[in-house]
Short mmCIF file of C-alpha atoms in Angstrom, two decimals:
data_model
loop_
_atom_site.label_atom_id
_atom_site.label_comp_id
_atom_site.label_asym_id
_atom_site.label_seq_id
_atom_site.Cartn_x
_atom_site.Cartn_y
_atom_site.Cartn_z
CA UNK R 1 -29.62 2.31 -203.07
CA UNK R 2 -26.05 3.52 -203.55
CA UNK R 3 -24.50 5.58 -206.33
CA UNK R 4 -21.04 4.26 -207.17
CA UNK R 5 -18.55 6.86 -208.37
CA UNK R 6 -15.17 5.36 -207.50
CA UNK R 7 -13.70 3.29 -210.30
CA UNK R 8 -17.01 3.29 -212.14
CA UNK R 9 -20.30 5.14 -212.43
CA UNK R 10 -23.20 2.91 -211.51
CA UNK R 11 -26.53 3.14 -209.74
CA UNK R 12 -26.73 0.08 -207.52
CA UNK R 13 -30.04 -1.73 -207.79
CA UNK R 14 -30.87 -0.26 -211.19
CA UNK R 15 -30.04 -1.02 -214.81
CA UNK R 16 -30.03 2.72 -215.58
CA UNK R 17 -26.81 3.58 -217.42
CA UNK R 18 -27.11 7.04 -218.99
CA UNK R 19 -23.83 8.60 -217.95
CA UNK R 20 -24.89 12.26 -218.25
CA UNK R 21 -27.97 11.64 -216.11
CA UNK R 22 -25.90 9.74 -213.55
CA UNK R 23 -23.33 12.55 -213.57
CA UNK R 24 -26.15 15.00 -212.81
CA UNK R 25 -27.17 12.75 -209.92
CA UNK R 26 -23.58 12.64 -208.65
CA UNK R 27 -23.41 16.43 -208.85
CA UNK R 28 -26.60 16.82 -206.83
CA UNK R 29 -25.48 14.22 -204.29
CA UNK R 30 -22.16 15.94 -203.66
CA UNK R 31 -23.15 19.59 -204.09
CA UNK R 32 -26.67 19.59 -202.66
CA UNK R 33 -29.85 21.21 -203.87
CA UNK R 34 -29.50 23.41 -206.95
CA UNK R 35 -31.76 25.58 -209.05
CA UNK R 36 -33.03 23.86 -212.16
CA UNK R 37 -32.04 26.84 -214.34
CA UNK R 38 -28.45 26.55 -213.06
CA UNK R 39 -28.35 22.80 -213.71
CA UNK R 40 -29.78 23.25 -217.21
CA UNK R 41 -27.09 25.80 -218.11
CA UNK R 42 -24.35 23.68 -216.51
CA UNK R 43 -25.21 20.38 -218.19
CA UNK R 44 -26.60 21.67 -221.51
CA UNK R 45 -24.67 24.90 -222.09
CA UNK R 46 -25.77 27.01 -225.02
CA UNK R 47 -28.69 24.74 -225.91
CA UNK R 48 -32.05 26.36 -226.63
CA UNK R 49 -33.96 23.56 -224.89
CA UNK R 50 -31.61 23.10 -221.91
CA UNK R 51 -34.41 23.26 -219.36
CA UNK R 52 -36.45 20.74 -221.36
CA UNK R 53 -33.45 18.40 -221.49
CA UNK R 54 -33.05 18.71 -217.72
CA UNK R 55 -36.74 18.00 -217.15
CA UNK R 56 -36.55 14.89 -219.35
CA UNK R 57 -33.39 13.69 -217.61
CA UNK R 58 -34.91 14.17 -214.16
CA UNK R 59 -38.01 12.25 -215.28
CA UNK R 60 -35.84 9.35 -216.50
CA UNK R 61 -33.96 9.27 -213.21
CA UNK R 62 -37.23 9.31 -211.24
CA UNK R 63 -38.51 6.42 -213.34
CA UNK R 64 -35.33 4.40 -212.74
CA UNK R 65 -35.24 5.13 -209.00
CA UNK R 66 -38.44 6.86 -207.83
CA UNK R 67 -37.39 7.73 -204.29
CA UNK R 68 -34.03 9.39 -204.88
CA UNK R 69 -35.02 12.75 -206.37
CA UNK R 70 -37.00 15.64 -205.04
CA UNK R 71 -37.89 18.34 -207.54
CA UNK R 72 -40.20 21.27 -207.86
CA UNK R 73 -40.43 24.03 -210.46
CA UNK R 74 -37.35 25.78 -209.09
CA UNK R 75 -35.05 23.25 -207.37
CA UNK R 76 -33.75 19.72 -207.72
CA UNK R 77 -32.06 17.65 -205.05
CA UNK R 78 -31.29 14.03 -204.30
CA UNK R 79 -31.33 11.92 -201.20
CA UNK R 80 -29.16 9.14 -202.61
CA UNK R 81 -25.96 8.18 -200.86
CA UNK R 82 -22.75 7.77 -202.78
CA UNK R 83 -19.72 5.62 -202.17
CA UNK R 84 -17.90 8.91 -201.48
CA UNK R 85 -20.03 9.52 -198.41
CA UNK R 86 -19.51 5.89 -197.32
CA UNK R 87 -15.76 6.38 -197.84
CA UNK R 88 -15.79 9.52 -195.70
CA UNK R 89 -17.64 7.71 -192.92
CA UNK R 90 -15.21 4.79 -193.02
CA UNK R 91 -12.26 7.18 -193.07
CA UNK R 92 -13.59 9.15 -190.09
CA UNK R 93 -14.19 5.90 -188.20
CA UNK R 94 -10.68 4.71 -189.08
CA UNK R 95 -12.20 1.62 -190.68
CA UNK R 96 -9.21 1.17 -192.99
CA UNK R 97 -10.35 -2.18 -194.39
CA UNK R 98 -13.64 -0.59 -195.45
CA UNK R 99 -11.80 2.40 -196.94
CA UNK R 100 -9.77 0.02 -199.09
CA UNK R 101 -12.89 -1.87 -200.13
CA UNK R 102 -14.72 1.30 -201.12
CA UNK R 103 -11.88 2.97 -203.02
CA UNK R 104 -12.03 0.93 -206.23
CA UNK R 105 -10.42 3.56 -208.43
CA UNK R 106 -10.50 7.20 -209.41
CA UNK R 107 -13.63 9.28 -209.10
CA UNK R 108 -15.69 8.74 -212.27
CA UNK R 109 -12.84 6.74 -213.81
CA UNK R 110 -13.41 6.26 -217.52
CA UNK R 111 -16.43 8.55 -217.62
CA UNK R 112 -15.98 11.25 -220.22
CA UNK R 113 -18.38 13.09 -222.43
CA UNK R 114 -17.60 15.22 -225.43
CA UNK R 115 -20.33 17.66 -224.44
CA UNK R 116 -19.01 18.45 -220.95
CA UNK R 117 -18.41 22.13 -220.50
CA UNK R 118 -15.29 23.45 -218.83
CA UNK R 119 -17.03 23.94 -215.49
CA UNK R 120 -18.17 20.30 -215.24
CA UNK R 121 -14.80 19.04 -216.43
CA UNK R 122 -12.97 21.10 -213.80
CA UNK R 123 -15.42 19.96 -211.11
CA UNK R 124 -14.79 16.30 -211.97
CA UNK R 125 -11.01 16.71 -211.99
CA UNK R 126 -11.00 18.67 -208.71
CA UNK R 127 -13.12 16.01 -207.02
CA UNK R 128 -10.97 13.25 -208.50
CA UNK R 129 -7.80 14.80 -207.06
CA UNK R 130 -9.37 15.49 -203.66
CA UNK R 131 -10.78 11.98 -203.24
CA UNK R 132 -7.54 10.35 -204.42
CA UNK R 133 -5.51 12.42 -201.96
CA UNK R 134 -7.82 11.45 -199.12
CA UNK R 135 -7.75 7.77 -200.01
#
């Protein structure tokens, strides 16, 4: 299973399309294991039931792709690979044809949510610039 982030946001092998949940998965894939409290505040800032929303979102992701998430009461992490990691591998191996195949557009191109907080928005734009510069 591969999480596509370049030019689109899509979970290969799944019909799951909730962009906020997929963005959470992208975040975990690129940033590594994080505390659930941190993720709840980051993705549902100022909401009274932020931790409940996170728990529900993680459950939906586990249902869509059971083997990609590892969670406990404190942490959440993913084992899914992204096209970013595949791009890095191709770049490091100087497999230029593969680099061109993988880079289908900007990081999370067209993905935007009105409820993103400033921290998530800045993270997306920083990643977008870094990946574009590398490609």
